[in-house]
Coordinates of C-alpha atoms in Angstrom, one line a residue:
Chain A
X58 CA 15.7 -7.7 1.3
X59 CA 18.8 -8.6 -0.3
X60 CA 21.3 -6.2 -2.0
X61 CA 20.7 -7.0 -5.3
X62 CA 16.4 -6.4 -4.9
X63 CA 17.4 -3.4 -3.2
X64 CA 19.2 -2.4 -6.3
X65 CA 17.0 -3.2 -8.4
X66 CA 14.5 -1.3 -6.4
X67 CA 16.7 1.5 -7.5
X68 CA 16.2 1.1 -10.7
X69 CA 12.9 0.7 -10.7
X70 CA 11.6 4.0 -9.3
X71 CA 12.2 5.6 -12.3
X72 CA 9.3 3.5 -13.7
X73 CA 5.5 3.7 -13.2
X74 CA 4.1 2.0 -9.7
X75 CA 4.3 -1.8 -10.3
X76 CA 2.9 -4.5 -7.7
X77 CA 0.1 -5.3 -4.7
X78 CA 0.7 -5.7 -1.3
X79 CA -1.7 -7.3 1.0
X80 CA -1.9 -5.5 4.3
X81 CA -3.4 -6.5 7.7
X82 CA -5.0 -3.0 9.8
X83 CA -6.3 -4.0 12.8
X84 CA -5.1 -0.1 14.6
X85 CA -8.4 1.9 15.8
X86 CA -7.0 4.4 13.8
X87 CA -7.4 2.6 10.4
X88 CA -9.9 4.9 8.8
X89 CA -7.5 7.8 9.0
X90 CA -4.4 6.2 7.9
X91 CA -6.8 5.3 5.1
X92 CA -7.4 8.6 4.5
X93 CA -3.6 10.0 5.3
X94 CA -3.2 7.2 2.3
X95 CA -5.3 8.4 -0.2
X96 CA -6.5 11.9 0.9
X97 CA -3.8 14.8 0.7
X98 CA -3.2 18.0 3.2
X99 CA -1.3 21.2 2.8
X100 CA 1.2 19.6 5.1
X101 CA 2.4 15.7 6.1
X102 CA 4.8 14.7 8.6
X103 CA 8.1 12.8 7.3
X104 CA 9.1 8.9 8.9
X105 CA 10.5 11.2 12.1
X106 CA 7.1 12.6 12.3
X107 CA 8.0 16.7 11.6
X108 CA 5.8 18.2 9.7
X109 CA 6.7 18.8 5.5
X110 CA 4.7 20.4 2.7
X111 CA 2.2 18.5 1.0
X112 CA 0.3 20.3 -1.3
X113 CA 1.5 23.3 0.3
X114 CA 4.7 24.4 -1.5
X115 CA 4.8 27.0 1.3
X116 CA 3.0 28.2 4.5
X117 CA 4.5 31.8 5.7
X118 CA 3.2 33.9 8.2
X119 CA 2.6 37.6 6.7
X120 CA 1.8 38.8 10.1
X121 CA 0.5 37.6 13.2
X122 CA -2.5 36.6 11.8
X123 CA -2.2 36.4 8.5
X124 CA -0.9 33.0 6.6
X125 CA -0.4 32.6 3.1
X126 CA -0.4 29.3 1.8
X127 CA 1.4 28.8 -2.0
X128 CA 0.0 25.4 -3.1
X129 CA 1.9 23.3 -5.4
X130 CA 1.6 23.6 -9.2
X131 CA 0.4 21.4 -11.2
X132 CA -1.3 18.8 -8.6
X133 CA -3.7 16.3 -9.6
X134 CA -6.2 14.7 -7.9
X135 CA -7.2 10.7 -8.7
X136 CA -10.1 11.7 -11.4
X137 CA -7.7 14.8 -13.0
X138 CA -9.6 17.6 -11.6
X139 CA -6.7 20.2 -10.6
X140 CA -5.9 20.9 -7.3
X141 CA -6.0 24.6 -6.3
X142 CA -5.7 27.4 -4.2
X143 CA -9.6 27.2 -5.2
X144 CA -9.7 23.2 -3.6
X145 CA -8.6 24.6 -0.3
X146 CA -10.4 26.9 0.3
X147 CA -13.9 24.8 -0.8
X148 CA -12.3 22.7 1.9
X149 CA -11.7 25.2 4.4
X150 CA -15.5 26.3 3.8
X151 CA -16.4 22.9 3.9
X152 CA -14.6 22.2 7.3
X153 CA -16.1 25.8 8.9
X154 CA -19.9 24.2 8.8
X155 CA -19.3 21.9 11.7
X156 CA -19.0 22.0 15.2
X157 CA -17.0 19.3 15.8
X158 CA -15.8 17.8 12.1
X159 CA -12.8 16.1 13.7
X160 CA -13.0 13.2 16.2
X161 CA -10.0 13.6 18.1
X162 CA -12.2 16.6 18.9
X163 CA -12.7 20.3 19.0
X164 CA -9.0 21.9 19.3
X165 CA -8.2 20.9 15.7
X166 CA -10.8 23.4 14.5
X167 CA -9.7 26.6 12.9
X168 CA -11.2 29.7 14.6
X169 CA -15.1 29.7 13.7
X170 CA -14.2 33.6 12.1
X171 CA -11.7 32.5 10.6
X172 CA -11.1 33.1 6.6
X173 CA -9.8 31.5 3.4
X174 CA -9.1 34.2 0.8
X175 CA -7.8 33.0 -2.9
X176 CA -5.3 35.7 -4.0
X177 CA -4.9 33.2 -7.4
X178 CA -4.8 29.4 -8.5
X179 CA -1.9 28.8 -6.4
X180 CA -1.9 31.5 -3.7
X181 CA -4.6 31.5 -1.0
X182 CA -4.3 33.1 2.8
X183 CA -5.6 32.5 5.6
X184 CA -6.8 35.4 8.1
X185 CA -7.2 34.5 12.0
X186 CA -9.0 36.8 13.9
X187 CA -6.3 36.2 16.7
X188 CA -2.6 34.5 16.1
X189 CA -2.7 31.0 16.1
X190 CA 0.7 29.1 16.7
X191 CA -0.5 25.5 16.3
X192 CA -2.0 25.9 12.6
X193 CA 0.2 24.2 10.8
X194 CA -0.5 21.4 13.2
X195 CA -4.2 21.7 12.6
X196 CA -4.0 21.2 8.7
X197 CA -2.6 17.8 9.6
X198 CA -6.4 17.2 9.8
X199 CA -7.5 19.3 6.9
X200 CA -8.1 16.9 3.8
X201 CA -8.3 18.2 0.8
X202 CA -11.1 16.6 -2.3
X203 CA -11.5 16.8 -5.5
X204 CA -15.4 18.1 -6.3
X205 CA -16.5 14.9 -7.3
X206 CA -15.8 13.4 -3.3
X207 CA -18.0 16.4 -2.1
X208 CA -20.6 15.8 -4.5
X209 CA -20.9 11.7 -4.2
X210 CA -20.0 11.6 -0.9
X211 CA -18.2 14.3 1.2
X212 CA -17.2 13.4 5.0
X213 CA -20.2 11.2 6.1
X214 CA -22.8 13.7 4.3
X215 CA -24.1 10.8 2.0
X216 CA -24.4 8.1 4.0
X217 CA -24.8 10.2 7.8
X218 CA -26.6 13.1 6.4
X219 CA -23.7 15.4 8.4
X220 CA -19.9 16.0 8.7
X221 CA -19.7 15.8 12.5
X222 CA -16.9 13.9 13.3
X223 CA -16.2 12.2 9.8
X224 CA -13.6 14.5 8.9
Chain B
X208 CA -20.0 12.9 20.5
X209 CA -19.1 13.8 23.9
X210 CA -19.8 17.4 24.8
X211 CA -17.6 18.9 27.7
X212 CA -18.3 22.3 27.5
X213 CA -21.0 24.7 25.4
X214 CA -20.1 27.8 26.5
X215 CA -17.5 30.3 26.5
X216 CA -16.6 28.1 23.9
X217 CA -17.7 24.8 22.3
X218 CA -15.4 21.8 23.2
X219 CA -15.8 18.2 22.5
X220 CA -14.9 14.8 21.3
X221 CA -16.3 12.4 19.1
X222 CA -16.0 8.6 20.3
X223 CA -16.0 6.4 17.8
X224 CA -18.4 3.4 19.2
X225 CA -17.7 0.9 16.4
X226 CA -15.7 -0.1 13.0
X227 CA -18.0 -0.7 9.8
X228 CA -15.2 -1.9 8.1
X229 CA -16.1 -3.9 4.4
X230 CA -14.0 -7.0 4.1
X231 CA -11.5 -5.5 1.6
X232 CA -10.8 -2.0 0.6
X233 CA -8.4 -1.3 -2.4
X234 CA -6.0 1.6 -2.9
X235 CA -5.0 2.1 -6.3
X236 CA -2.0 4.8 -7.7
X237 CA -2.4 7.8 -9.0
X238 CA -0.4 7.8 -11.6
X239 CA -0.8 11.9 -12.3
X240 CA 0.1 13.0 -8.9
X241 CA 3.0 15.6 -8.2
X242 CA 3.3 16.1 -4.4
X243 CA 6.7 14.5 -4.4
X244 CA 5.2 11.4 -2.6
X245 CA 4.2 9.6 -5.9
X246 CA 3.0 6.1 -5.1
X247 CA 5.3 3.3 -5.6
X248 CA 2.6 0.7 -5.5
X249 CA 0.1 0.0 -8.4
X250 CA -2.4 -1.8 -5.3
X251 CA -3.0 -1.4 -1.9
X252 CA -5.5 -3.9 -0.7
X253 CA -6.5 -4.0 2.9
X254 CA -7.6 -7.3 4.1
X255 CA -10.3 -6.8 6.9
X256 CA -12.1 -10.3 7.0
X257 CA -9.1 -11.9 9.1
X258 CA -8.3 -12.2 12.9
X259 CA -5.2 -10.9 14.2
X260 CA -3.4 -14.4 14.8
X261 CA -4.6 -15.7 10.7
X262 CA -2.8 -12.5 9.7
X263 CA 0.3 -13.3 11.5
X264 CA 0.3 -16.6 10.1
X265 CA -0.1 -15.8 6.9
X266 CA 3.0 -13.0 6.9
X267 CA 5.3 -15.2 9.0
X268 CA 4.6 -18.7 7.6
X269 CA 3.9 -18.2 3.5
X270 CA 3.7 -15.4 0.5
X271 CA 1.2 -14.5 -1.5
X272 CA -1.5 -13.7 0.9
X273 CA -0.4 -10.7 3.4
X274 CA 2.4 -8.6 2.9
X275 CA 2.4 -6.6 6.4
X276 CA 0.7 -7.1 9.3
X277 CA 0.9 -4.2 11.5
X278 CA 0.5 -3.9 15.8
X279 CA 2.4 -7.0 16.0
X280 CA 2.2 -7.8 19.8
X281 CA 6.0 -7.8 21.4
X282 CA 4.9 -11.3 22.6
X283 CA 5.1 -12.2 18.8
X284 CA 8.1 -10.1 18.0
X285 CA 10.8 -13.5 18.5
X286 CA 8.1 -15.4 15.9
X287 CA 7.9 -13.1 12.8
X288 CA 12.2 -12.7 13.8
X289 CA 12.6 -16.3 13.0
X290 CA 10.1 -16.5 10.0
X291 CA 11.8 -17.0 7.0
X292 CA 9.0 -15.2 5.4
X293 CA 8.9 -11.8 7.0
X294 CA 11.2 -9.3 8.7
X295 CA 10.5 -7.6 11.5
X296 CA 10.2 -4.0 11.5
X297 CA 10.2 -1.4 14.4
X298 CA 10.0 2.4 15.3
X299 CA 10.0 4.3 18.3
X300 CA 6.2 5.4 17.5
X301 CA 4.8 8.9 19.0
X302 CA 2.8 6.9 21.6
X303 CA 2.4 6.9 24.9
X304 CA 1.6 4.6 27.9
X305 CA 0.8 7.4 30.9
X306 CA -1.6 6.6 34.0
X307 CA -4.5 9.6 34.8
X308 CA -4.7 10.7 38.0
X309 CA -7.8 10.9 39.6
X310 CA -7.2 14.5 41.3
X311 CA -10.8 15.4 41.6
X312 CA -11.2 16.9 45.5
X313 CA -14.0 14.5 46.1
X314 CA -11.9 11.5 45.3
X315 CA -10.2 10.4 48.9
X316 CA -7.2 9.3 47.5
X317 CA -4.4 12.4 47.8
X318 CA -3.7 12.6 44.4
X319 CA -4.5 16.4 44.5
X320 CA -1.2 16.7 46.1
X321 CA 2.1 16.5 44.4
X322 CA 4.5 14.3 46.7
X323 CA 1.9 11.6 46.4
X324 CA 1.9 11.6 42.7
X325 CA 5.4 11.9 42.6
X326 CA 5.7 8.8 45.1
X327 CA 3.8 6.8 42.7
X328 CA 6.1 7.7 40.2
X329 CA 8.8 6.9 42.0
X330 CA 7.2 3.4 43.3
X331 CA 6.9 2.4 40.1
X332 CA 9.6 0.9 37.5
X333 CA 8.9 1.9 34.2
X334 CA 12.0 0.6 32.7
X335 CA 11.3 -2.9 34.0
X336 CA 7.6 -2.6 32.4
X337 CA 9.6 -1.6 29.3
X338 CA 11.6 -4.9 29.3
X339 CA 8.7 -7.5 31.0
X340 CA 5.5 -6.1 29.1
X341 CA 7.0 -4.6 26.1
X342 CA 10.1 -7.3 25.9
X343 CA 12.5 -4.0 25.4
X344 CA 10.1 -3.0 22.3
X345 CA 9.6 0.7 24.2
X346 CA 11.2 3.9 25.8
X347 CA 11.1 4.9 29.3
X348 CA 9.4 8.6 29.6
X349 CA 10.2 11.0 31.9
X350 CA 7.4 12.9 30.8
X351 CA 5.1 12.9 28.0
X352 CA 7.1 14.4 25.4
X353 CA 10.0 11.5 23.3
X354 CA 13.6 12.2 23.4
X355 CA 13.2 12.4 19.5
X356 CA 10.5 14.8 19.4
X357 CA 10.6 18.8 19.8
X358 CA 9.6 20.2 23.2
X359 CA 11.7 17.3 25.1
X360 CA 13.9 18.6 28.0
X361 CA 17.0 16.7 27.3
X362 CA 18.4 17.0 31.4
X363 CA 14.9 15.4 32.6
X364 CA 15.6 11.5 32.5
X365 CA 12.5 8.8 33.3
X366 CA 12.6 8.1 36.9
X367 CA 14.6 4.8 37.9
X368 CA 12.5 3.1 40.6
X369 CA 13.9 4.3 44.3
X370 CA 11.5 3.1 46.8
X371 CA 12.9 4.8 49.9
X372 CA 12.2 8.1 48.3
X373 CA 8.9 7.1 47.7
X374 CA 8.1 5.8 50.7
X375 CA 9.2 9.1 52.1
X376 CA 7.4 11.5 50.0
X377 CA 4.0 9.4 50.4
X378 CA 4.0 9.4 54.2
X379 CA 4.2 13.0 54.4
X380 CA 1.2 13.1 53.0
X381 CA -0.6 10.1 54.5
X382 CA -2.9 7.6 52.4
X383 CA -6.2 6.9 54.1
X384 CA -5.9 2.9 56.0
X385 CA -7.5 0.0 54.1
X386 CA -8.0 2.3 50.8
X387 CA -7.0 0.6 48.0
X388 CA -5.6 2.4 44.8
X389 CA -7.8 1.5 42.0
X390 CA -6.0 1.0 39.0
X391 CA -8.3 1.1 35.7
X392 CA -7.1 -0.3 32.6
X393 CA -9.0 -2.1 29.6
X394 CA -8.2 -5.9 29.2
X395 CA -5.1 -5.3 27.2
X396 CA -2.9 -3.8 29.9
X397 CA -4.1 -5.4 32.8
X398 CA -0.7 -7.5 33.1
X399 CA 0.7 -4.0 33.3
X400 CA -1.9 -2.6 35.7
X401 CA -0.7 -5.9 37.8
X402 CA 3.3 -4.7 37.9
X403 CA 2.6 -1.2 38.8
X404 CA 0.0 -2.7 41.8
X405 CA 3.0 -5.1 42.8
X406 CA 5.6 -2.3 42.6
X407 CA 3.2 0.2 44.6
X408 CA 2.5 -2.6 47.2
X409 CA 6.1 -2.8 48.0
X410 CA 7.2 0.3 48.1
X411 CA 4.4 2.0 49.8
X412 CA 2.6 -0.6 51.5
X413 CA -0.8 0.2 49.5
X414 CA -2.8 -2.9 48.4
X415 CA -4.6 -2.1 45.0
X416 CA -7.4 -3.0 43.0
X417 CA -7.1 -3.3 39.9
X418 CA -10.6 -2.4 37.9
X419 CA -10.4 -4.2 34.3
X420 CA -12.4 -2.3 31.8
X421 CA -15.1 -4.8 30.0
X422 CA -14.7 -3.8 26.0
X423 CA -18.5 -2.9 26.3
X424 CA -17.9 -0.2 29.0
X425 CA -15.3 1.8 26.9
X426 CA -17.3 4.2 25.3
X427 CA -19.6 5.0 28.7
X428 CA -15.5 5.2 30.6
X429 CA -14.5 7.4 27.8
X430 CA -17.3 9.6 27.7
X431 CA -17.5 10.2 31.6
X432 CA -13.6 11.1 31.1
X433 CA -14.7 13.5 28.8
X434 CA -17.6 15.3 29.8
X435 CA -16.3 15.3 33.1
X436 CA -19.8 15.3 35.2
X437 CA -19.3 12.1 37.1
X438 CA -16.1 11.6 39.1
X439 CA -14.3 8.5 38.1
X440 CA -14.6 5.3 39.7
X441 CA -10.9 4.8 39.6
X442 CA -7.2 6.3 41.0
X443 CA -5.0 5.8 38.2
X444 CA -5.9 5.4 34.7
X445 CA -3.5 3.5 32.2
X446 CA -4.0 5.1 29.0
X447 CA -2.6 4.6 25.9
X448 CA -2.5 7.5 23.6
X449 CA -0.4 8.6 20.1
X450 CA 0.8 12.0 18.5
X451 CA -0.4 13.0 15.2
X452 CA 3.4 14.8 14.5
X453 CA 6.5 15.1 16.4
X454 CA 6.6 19.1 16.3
X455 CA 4.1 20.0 19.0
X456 CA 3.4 17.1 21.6
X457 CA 1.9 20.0 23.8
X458 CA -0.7 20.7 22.0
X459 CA -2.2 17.2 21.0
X460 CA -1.0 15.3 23.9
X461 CA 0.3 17.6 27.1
X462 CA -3.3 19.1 26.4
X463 CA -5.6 16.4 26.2
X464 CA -4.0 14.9 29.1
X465 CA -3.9 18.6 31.5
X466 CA -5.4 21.2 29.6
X467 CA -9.1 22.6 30.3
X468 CA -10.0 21.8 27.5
X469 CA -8.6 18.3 27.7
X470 CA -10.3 15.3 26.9
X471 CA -8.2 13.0 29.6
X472 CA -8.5 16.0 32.2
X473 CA -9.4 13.7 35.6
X474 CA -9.6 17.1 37.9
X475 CA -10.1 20.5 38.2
X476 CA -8.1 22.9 35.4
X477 CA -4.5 23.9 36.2
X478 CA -4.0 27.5 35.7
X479 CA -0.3 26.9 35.5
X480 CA -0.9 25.2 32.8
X481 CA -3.4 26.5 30.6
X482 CA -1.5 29.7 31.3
X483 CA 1.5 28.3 29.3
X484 CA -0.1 26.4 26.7
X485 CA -1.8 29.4 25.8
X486 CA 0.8 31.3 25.2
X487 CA 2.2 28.2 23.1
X488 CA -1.0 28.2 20.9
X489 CA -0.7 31.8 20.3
X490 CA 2.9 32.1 19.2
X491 CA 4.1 31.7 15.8
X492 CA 7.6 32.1 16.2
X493 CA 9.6 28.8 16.1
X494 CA 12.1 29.1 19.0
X495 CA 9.4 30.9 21.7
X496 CA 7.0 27.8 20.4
X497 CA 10.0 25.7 21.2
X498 CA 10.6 26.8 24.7
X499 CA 7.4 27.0 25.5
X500 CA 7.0 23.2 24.8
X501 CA 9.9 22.3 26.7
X502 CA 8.8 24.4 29.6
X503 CA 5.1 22.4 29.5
X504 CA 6.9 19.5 29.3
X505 CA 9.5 20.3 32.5
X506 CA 6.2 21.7 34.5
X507 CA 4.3 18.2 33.9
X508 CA 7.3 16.2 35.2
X509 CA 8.1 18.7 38.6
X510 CA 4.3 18.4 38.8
X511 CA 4.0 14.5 38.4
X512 CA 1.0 15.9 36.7
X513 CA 0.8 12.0 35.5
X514 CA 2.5 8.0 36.1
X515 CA 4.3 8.7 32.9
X516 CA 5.2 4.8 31.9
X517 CA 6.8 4.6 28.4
X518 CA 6.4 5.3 24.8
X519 CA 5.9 1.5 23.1
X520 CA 7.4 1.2 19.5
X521 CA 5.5 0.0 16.7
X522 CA 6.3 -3.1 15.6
X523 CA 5.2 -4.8 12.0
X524 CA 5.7 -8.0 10.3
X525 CA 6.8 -7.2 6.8
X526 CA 7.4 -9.6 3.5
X527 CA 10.6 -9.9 2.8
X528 CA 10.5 -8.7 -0.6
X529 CA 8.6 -5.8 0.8
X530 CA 10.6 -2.4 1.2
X531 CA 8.3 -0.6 4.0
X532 CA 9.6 2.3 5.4
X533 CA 7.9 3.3 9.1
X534 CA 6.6 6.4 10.1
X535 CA 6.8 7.6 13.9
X536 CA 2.9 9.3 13.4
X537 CA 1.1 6.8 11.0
X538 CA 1.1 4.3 8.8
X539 CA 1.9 5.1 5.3
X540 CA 2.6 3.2 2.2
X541 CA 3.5 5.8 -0.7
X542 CA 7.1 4.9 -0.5
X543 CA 6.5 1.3 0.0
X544 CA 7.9 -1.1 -2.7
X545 CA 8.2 -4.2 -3.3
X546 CA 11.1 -6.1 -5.5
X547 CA 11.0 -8.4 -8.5
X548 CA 10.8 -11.4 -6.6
X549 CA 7.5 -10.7 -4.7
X550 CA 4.3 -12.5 -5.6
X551 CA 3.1 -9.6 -7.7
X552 CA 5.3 -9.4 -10.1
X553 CA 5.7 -13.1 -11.2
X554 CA 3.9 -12.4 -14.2
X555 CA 6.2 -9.7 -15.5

């Protein structure tokens, strides 16, 4: 890309998206760079790969075992429903039916007792039954939908009848 | 799913047996969001209904059809560097190209003990592999964890091949006459199956055979990995595997590959080990979780706990009027652009 397209890329990202691409997937892992695309998490991971809020504005630990999460104000999902302390922890409750909801497998699971409390729109915690040092990590896998996904079509509920291993 | 254990706990994995992908899947912005990530695209179309070589044609040798084309095979690195259509674009990705070990007691090759592991890593040149297999698109590991991700011992460096030394370590522990080692690998990395055999053979003197994995025996390989019922059929593994962040290899790679509840486990649990990780999964404070990681990472390497190979970039073939910006962990597009002279914009 020359200079002068890379300038004018400068300019332009003060306006609204503009342009296609056409992209080529063939990596096994398609379906959840799909999602990572058009799904958010309380966290992401930046181009070096560490991990950065997402809809999380903040994840602090209270105490050992107790995480408060602040979510970010004034996040919208694609059909303008609000996104929520309250989305997160449907989620979370959403998540916590399965067995195995995530196909890398079972150690991206939060503990089966653990909880999701909402404290208000923006502030929900999470309370472990024992400390867990690799939760940030875990929420890497922990998408977050509007109501309308979990009511047309959730993580393979429609179309499998169950969430085991869609997430 | 592939259930390894119900009880004290429920552990398993999910193997995916096949891709119902439609021919064309659409992403489109939204224009409301506010995670500081706003898309820079109006469209994202996925194009599913080509072959891998049609896609590369179409990025290196014309416009208008595909923009990027991503796992671009090092082989076709020098062609999409010469089109005058696309760029090339690399990362050093949080992958990883490590061989199992078979260290099951019943298996009669000693890999239960340490010097014969660490022979076979010392048999074995990695950073040739890096320049022959992956024409220099990869990294040398001395373990599992990248020098550019958090839990990597920066004294430990990958091992340069020293055959005397392995030959050394190997007969002290003796390998059983006229038993081959049995090298696994699915079609894709049987050239790299081939060098390590050849390396192995001259070093130690050990003929191998190498077992190429049909594409319709994955899922019944991956599952006996798993569950862990059957012993394996093979020595040595070569499997490819990734990193879903670069904070905590130990816990979704280190793990997998050692851990008891690990879905690449070929052997009985390591105490030493799961004693450490454990006290890495329940610690919250940064620095312990830090050293903690780095000590995993050290006791994998003294162990030889694996053939640790390489970490192989990711390579993509990108229009040239296409600002994409690669991640080390997946492949995103919200801050992908493209400029006023690409195909989209023409009607502007």
């Amino acid at each position: 890309m020359s200079t002068a397209e890379s300038e004018m890329l400068q300019r332009d990202r003060e306006a609204d998206p503009v342009g296609t691409i056409n992209v080529f997937d063939p990596h096994p892992l398609n379906w959840l760079f799909i999602t990572w695309n058009t799904m958010e998490e309380p966290i992401r991971t930046d181009h070096d790969g560490y991990i950065t809020m997402a809809l999380a504005e903040s994840a602090t630990w209270r105490d050992e075992t107790t995480l408060e999460v602040k979510v970010r104000s004034g996040v919208r999902f694609q059909d303008g429903e609000p996104c929520t302390a309250h989305s997160i922890k449907h989620d979370f409750d959403e998540v916590q039916k399965w067995a195995a909801p995530h196909p890398p497998g079972t150690h991206l699971n939060f503990h089966p007792d653990a909880e999701c409390v909402v404290e208000d729109d923006l502030t929900c915690v999470f309370r472990l039954p024992e400390p867990d040092g690799l939760i940030l990590g875990k929420f890497r896998g922990f998408h977050i939908a509007s109501s309308s996904f979990w009511h047309n079509h959730g993580f393979g509920y429609k179309k499998t009848g169950s969430g085991e291993g869609h997430w | 799913m592939a259930i390894q254990r119900v009880r004290p706990e429920f552990v398993a994995t999910n193997i995916i047996t096949g891709e119902d992908r439609t021919p064309r899947v659409v992403l489109e912005a939204n224009r409301d969001h506010n995670s500081g990530r706003t898309a820079r695209l109006e469209q994202v179309v996925f194009v599913n209904d080509l072959s891998p070589a049609e896609a590369l044609d179409a990025v290196c040798d014309r416009e208008g059809e595909i923009d990027i084309v991503t796992e671009v095979s090092p082989a076709d690195a020098r062609r999409v560097l010469d089109s005058q259509f696309a760029r090339l674009v690399t990362i050093d990705a949080n992958r990883m190209l490590t061989g199992v070990f078979n260290t099951y007691e019943v298996n009669d090759a000693p890999l239960q003990d340490v010097r014969m592991r660490e022979a076979l890593n010392w048999a074995v040149d990695r950073h040739r592999i890096v320049q022959e297999a992956f024409a220099g698109y990869a990294t040398p590991l001395a373990a599992l964890t990248p020098t550019w991700c958090n839990g990597a011992v920066a004294e430990l460096e990958p091992r340069r091949r020293d055959p005397a030394r392995a030959k050394e370590l190997a007969d002290a522990v003796g390998w059983p006459e006229g038993r081959a080692l049995r090298i696994a690998a699915d079609a894709s990395l049987e050239g790299i199956a081939r060098m390590i055999s050849a390396d192995v053979q001259d070093a130690l003197g050990i003929a191998s055979e190498i077992i190429a994995v049909p594409a319709d025996e994955m899922v019944a390989g991956a599952r006996a990995l798993i569950e862990k019922k059957l012993v394996p059929p093979w020595d040595v593994l070569l499997n490819p595997w990734f990193d879903l962040s670069s904070d905590n290899p130990a816990a979704f790679v280190h793990r997998e590959f050692f851990g008891h509840d690990g879905a690449f486990r070929a052997g009985p649990p390591d105490p030493e080990f799961d004693r450490i990780f454990a006290e890495l999964a329940r610690t919250i404070d940064v620095d312990r979780s830090r050293a903690l990681a780095e000590q995993i990472d050290r006791y994998v390497y003294e162990q030889s706990k694996a053939l640790f190979l390489c970490a192989p970039n990711a390579l993509y073939a990108v229009n040239r009027h296409v600002d994409f910006k690669a991640y080390r962990a997946t492949f995103e597009l919200a801050d992908t652009e493209v400029s006023a002279e690409h195909w989209s914009r023409q009607d502007e």
